[in-house]
PDB file of C-alpha atoms in Angstrom:
ATOM      1  CA  MET W   1      21.986  74.416 -10.215  1.00  0.00           C
ATOM      2  CA  VAL W   2      18.999  72.537 -11.681  1.00  0.00           C
ATOM      3  CA  ILE W   3      18.219  69.045 -10.418  1.00  0.00           C
ATOM      4  CA  LYS W   4      16.103  66.637 -12.482  1.00  0.00           C
ATOM      5  CA  GLU W   5      13.806  64.297 -10.573  1.00  0.00           C
ATOM      6  CA  THR W   6      11.656  61.530 -12.040  1.00  0.00           C
ATOM      7  CA  LEU W   7       8.609  59.643 -10.886  1.00  0.00           C
ATOM      8  CA  ARG W   8       6.131  57.127 -12.219  1.00  0.00           C
ATOM      9  CA  THR W   9       2.431  57.886 -11.953  1.00  0.00           C
ATOM     10  CA  SER W  10      -0.115  55.094 -11.663  1.00  0.00           C
ATOM     11  CA  LYS W  11      -3.490  56.695 -12.452  1.00  0.00           C
ATOM     12  CA  ARG W  12      -4.973  59.073 -14.989  1.00  0.00           C
ATOM     13  CA  ASP W  13      -5.531  61.692 -12.268  1.00  0.00           C
ATOM     14  CA  GLU W  14      -3.545  61.754  -9.048  1.00  0.00           C
ATOM     15  CA  MET W  15      -1.678  64.027  -6.685  1.00  0.00           C
ATOM     16  CA  ILE W  16       1.694  62.664  -5.578  1.00  0.00           C
ATOM     17  CA  ASP W  17       3.361  64.175  -2.511  1.00  0.00           C
ATOM     18  CA  ILE W  18       6.908  65.090  -3.579  1.00  0.00           C
ATOM     19  CA  THR W  19       7.773  67.099  -0.472  1.00  0.00           C
ATOM     20  CA  ARG W  20      10.352  64.571   0.743  1.00  0.00           C
ATOM     21  CA  GLN W  21      12.011  64.430  -2.688  1.00  0.00           C
ATOM     22  CA  VAL W  22      12.330  68.212  -2.776  1.00  0.00           C
ATOM     23  CA  ALA W  23      13.574  68.330   0.840  1.00  0.00           C
ATOM     24  CA  ALA W  24      16.157  65.650  -0.027  1.00  0.00           C
ATOM     25  CA  VAL W  25      17.434  67.785  -2.920  1.00  0.00           C
ATOM     26  CA  VAL W  26      17.771  70.772  -0.578  1.00  0.00           C
ATOM     27  CA  ALA W  27      19.671  68.668   1.976  1.00  0.00           C
ATOM     28  CA  ARG W  28      21.880  66.905  -0.593  1.00  0.00           C
ATOM     29  CA  GLU W  29      22.866  70.207  -2.213  1.00  0.00           C
ATOM     30  CA  GLY W  30      23.487  71.881   1.155  1.00  0.00           C
ATOM     31  CA  LEU W  31      21.162  74.846   0.674  1.00  0.00           C
ATOM     32  CA  SER W  32      20.831  76.644   3.991  1.00  0.00           C
ATOM     33  CA  ASP W  33      18.874  79.755   3.034  1.00  0.00           C
ATOM     34  CA  GLY W  34      17.289  80.642  -0.292  1.00  0.00           C
ATOM     35  CA  LEU W  35      14.556  79.391  -2.580  1.00  0.00           C
ATOM     36  CA  ALA W  36      13.573  76.077  -4.113  1.00  0.00           C
ATOM     37  CA  VAL W  37      11.648  76.404  -7.356  1.00  0.00           C
ATOM     38  CA  VAL W  38       9.821  73.233  -8.355  1.00  0.00           C
ATOM     39  CA  TYR W  39       8.902  73.137 -12.044  1.00  0.00           C
ATOM     40  CA  CYS W  40       6.882  70.715 -14.179  1.00  0.00           C
ATOM     41  CA  PRO W  41       7.792  70.616 -17.911  1.00  0.00           C
ATOM     42  CA  HIS W  42       4.601  68.796 -18.960  1.00  0.00           C
ATOM     43  CA  THR W  43       1.419  70.288 -20.461  1.00  0.00           C
ATOM     44  CA  THR W  44      -0.837  67.692 -18.835  1.00  0.00           C
ATOM     45  CA  ALA W  45       0.585  67.798 -15.299  1.00  0.00           C
ATOM     46  CA  GLY W  46       1.364  70.461 -12.729  1.00  0.00           C
ATOM     47  CA  ILE W  47       2.820  71.392  -9.352  1.00  0.00           C
ATOM     48  CA  THR W  48       0.834  72.676  -6.394  1.00  0.00           C
ATOM     49  CA  ILE W  49       1.131  73.196  -2.649  1.00  0.00           C
ATOM     50  CA  GLN W  50      -1.793  71.798  -0.717  1.00  0.00           C
ATOM     51  CA  GLU W  51      -2.826  70.132   2.540  1.00  0.00           C
ATOM     52  CA  ASN W  52      -1.019  66.858   3.134  1.00  0.00           C
ATOM     53  CA  ALA W  53      -2.631  65.695   6.386  1.00  0.00           C
ATOM     54  CA  ASP W  54      -6.041  64.480   5.208  1.00  0.00           C
ATOM     55  CA  PRO W  55      -6.064  62.329   2.034  1.00  0.00           C
ATOM     56  CA  ASP W  56      -9.701  63.307   1.466  1.00  0.00           C
ATOM     57  CA  VAL W  57      -8.481  66.755   0.384  1.00  0.00           C
ATOM     58  CA  LYS W  58      -6.711  65.204  -2.637  1.00  0.00           C
ATOM     59  CA  HIS W  59      -9.826  63.172  -3.396  1.00  0.00           C
ATOM     60  CA  ASP W  60     -12.067  66.238  -3.212  1.00  0.00           C
ATOM     61  CA  ILE W  61      -9.759  68.349  -5.387  1.00  0.00           C
ATOM     62  CA  LEU W  62      -9.513  65.682  -8.083  1.00  0.00           C
ATOM     63  CA  MET W  63     -13.277  65.080  -7.926  1.00  0.00           C
ATOM     64  CA  ARG W  64     -14.075  68.764  -8.422  1.00  0.00           C
ATOM     65  CA  LEU W  65     -11.535  69.124 -11.237  1.00  0.00           C
ATOM     66  CA  ASP W  66     -13.272  66.200 -12.971  1.00  0.00           C
ATOM     67  CA  GLU W  67     -16.604  67.959 -12.548  1.00  0.00           C
ATOM     68  CA  VAL W  68     -15.309  71.277 -13.871  1.00  0.00           C
ATOM     69  CA  TYR W  69     -13.237  69.679 -16.654  1.00  0.00           C
ATOM     70  CA  PRO W  70     -14.932  66.425 -17.706  1.00  0.00           C
ATOM     71  CA  TRP W  71     -12.797  63.979 -19.690  1.00  0.00           C
ATOM     72  CA  GLU W  72     -15.331  63.986 -22.517  1.00  0.00           C
ATOM     73  CA  HIS W  73     -17.179  67.026 -23.811  1.00  0.00           C
ATOM     74  CA  PRO W  74     -19.001  67.347 -27.142  1.00  0.00           C
ATOM     75  CA  LYS W  75     -17.283  70.642 -27.971  1.00  0.00           C
ATOM     76  CA  TYR W  76     -13.675  69.540 -27.323  1.00  0.00           C
ATOM     77  CA  ARG W  77     -11.657  69.646 -30.564  1.00  0.00           C
ATOM     78  CA  HIS W  78      -8.151  68.582 -29.500  1.00  0.00           C
ATOM     79  CA  ALA W  79      -7.296  65.492 -31.576  1.00  0.00           C
ATOM     80  CA  GLU W  80      -5.458  63.651 -28.782  1.00  0.00           C
ATOM     81  CA  GLY W  81      -8.629  63.571 -26.678  1.00  0.00           C
ATOM     82  CA  ASN W  82      -6.995  64.871 -23.510  1.00  0.00           C
ATOM     83  CA  THR W  83      -8.289  68.428 -23.383  1.00  0.00           C
ATOM     84  CA  ALA W  84      -9.418  67.927 -19.778  1.00  0.00           C
ATOM     85  CA  SER W  85      -5.853  67.159 -18.716  1.00  0.00           C
ATOM     86  CA  HIS W  86      -4.578  70.377 -20.307  1.00  0.00           C
ATOM     87  CA  LEU W  87      -7.259  72.405 -18.525  1.00  0.00           C
ATOM     88  CA  LYS W  88      -6.485  70.781 -15.178  1.00  0.00           C
ATOM     89  CA  ALA W  89      -2.759  71.448 -15.646  1.00  0.00           C
ATOM     90  CA  LEU W  90      -3.563  75.067 -16.465  1.00  0.00           C
ATOM     91  CA  THR W  91      -5.461  75.290 -13.179  1.00  0.00           C
ATOM     92  CA  ALA W  92      -2.711  73.662 -11.095  1.00  0.00           C
ATOM     93  CA  GLY W  93       0.106  75.652 -12.678  1.00  0.00           C
ATOM     94  CA  THR W  94       3.591  74.664 -13.738  1.00  0.00           C
ATOM     95  CA  SER W  95       5.640  75.629 -10.690  1.00  0.00           C
ATOM     96  CA  GLN W  96       5.823  76.561  -7.033  1.00  0.00           C
ATOM     97  CA  THR W  97       8.493  78.469  -5.136  1.00  0.00           C
ATOM     98  CA  VAL W  98       9.275  77.529  -1.540  1.00  0.00           C
ATOM     99  CA  ILE W  99      11.456  79.490   0.865  1.00  0.00           C
ATOM    100  CA  VAL W 100      14.315  77.502   2.396  1.00  0.00           C
ATOM    101  CA  SER W 101      15.362  78.606   5.877  1.00  0.00           C
ATOM    102  CA  SER W 102      18.035  76.903   7.985  1.00  0.00           C
ATOM    103  CA  GLY W 103      18.113  74.050   5.477  1.00  0.00           C
ATOM    104  CA  ARG W 104      14.389  73.326   5.699  1.00  0.00           C
ATOM    105  CA  LEU W 105      11.478  73.958   3.367  1.00  0.00           C
ATOM    106  CA  LEU W 106       9.398  76.725   4.915  1.00  0.00           C
ATOM    107  CA  LEU W 107       5.996  75.070   4.526  1.00  0.00           C
ATOM    108  CA  GLY W 108       2.980  75.430   6.767  1.00  0.00           C
ATOM    109  CA  THR W 109       2.100  72.691   9.243  1.00  0.00           C
ATOM    110  CA  TRP W 110      -0.378  71.037   6.883  1.00  0.00           C
ATOM    111  CA  GLN W 111       1.278  71.844   3.553  1.00  0.00           C
ATOM    112  CA  GLY W 112       2.956  69.529   1.088  1.00  0.00           C
ATOM    113  CA  ILE W 113       4.292  69.908  -2.448  1.00  0.00           C
ATOM    114  CA  TYR W 114       2.377  67.840  -4.987  1.00  0.00           C
ATOM    115  CA  PHE W 115       3.046  66.646  -8.497  1.00  0.00           C
ATOM    116  CA  CYS W 116      -0.395  66.626 -10.127  1.00  0.00           C
ATOM    117  CA  GLU W 117      -0.873  64.020 -12.836  1.00  0.00           C
ATOM    118  CA  PHE W 118      -3.815  64.584 -15.181  1.00  0.00           C
ATOM    119  CA  ASP W 119      -3.008  62.270 -18.112  1.00  0.00           C
ATOM    120  CA  GLY W 120      -1.398  59.172 -16.652  1.00  0.00           C
ATOM    121  CA  PRO W 121      -0.137  56.749 -15.972  1.00  0.00           C
ATOM    122  CA  ARG W 122       3.228  57.927 -17.255  1.00  0.00           C
ATOM    123  CA  SER W 123       6.874  58.368 -16.466  1.00  0.00           C
ATOM    124  CA  ARG W 124       7.244  62.027 -15.478  1.00  0.00           C
ATOM    125  CA  THR W 125       9.937  64.561 -14.712  1.00  0.00           C
ATOM    126  CA  PHE W 126      10.095  67.633 -12.534  1.00  0.00           C
ATOM    127  CA  TYR W 127      12.959  70.013 -11.879  1.00  0.00           C
ATOM    128  CA  VAL W 128      14.177  71.707  -8.727  1.00  0.00           C
ATOM    129  CA  LYS W 129      16.137  74.951  -9.086  1.00  0.00           C
ATOM    130  CA  LEU W 130      17.912  76.059  -5.920  1.00  0.00           C
ATOM    131  CA  LEU W 131      18.658  79.735  -5.439  1.00  0.00           C
ATOM    132  CA  HIS W 132      21.032  80.723  -2.678  1.00  0.00           C
ATOM    133  CA  GLY W 133      19.954  83.731  -0.695  1.00  0.00           C
TER     134      GLY W 133
END
């Protein structure tokens, strides 16, 4: 089964903790043991697993991505002007797989699942595919 989830982003670059949304899908669908695959169908956004205890981690990640992939560069050729967002999405990746054990996401103490917006604000979608194991 594939579950479609939506969210609204509010900034050009942001990391939104979607851990509770994914955990709610697992609970609602009654998955006890298996895998939850979280997938982003956008070319200017991504999914990552990262620390969710200290908000400065998100700040630092987004800051460094801006430094590595500046919004404007004299050699960018993409007509839409959002090359940086495509590069950031490439770095974050399109999906993450999380083990589900006893009905719970098997994440580390400090880990959370993040939807990474790099070309917002927008209305976005991500999918959760549950695999019974």
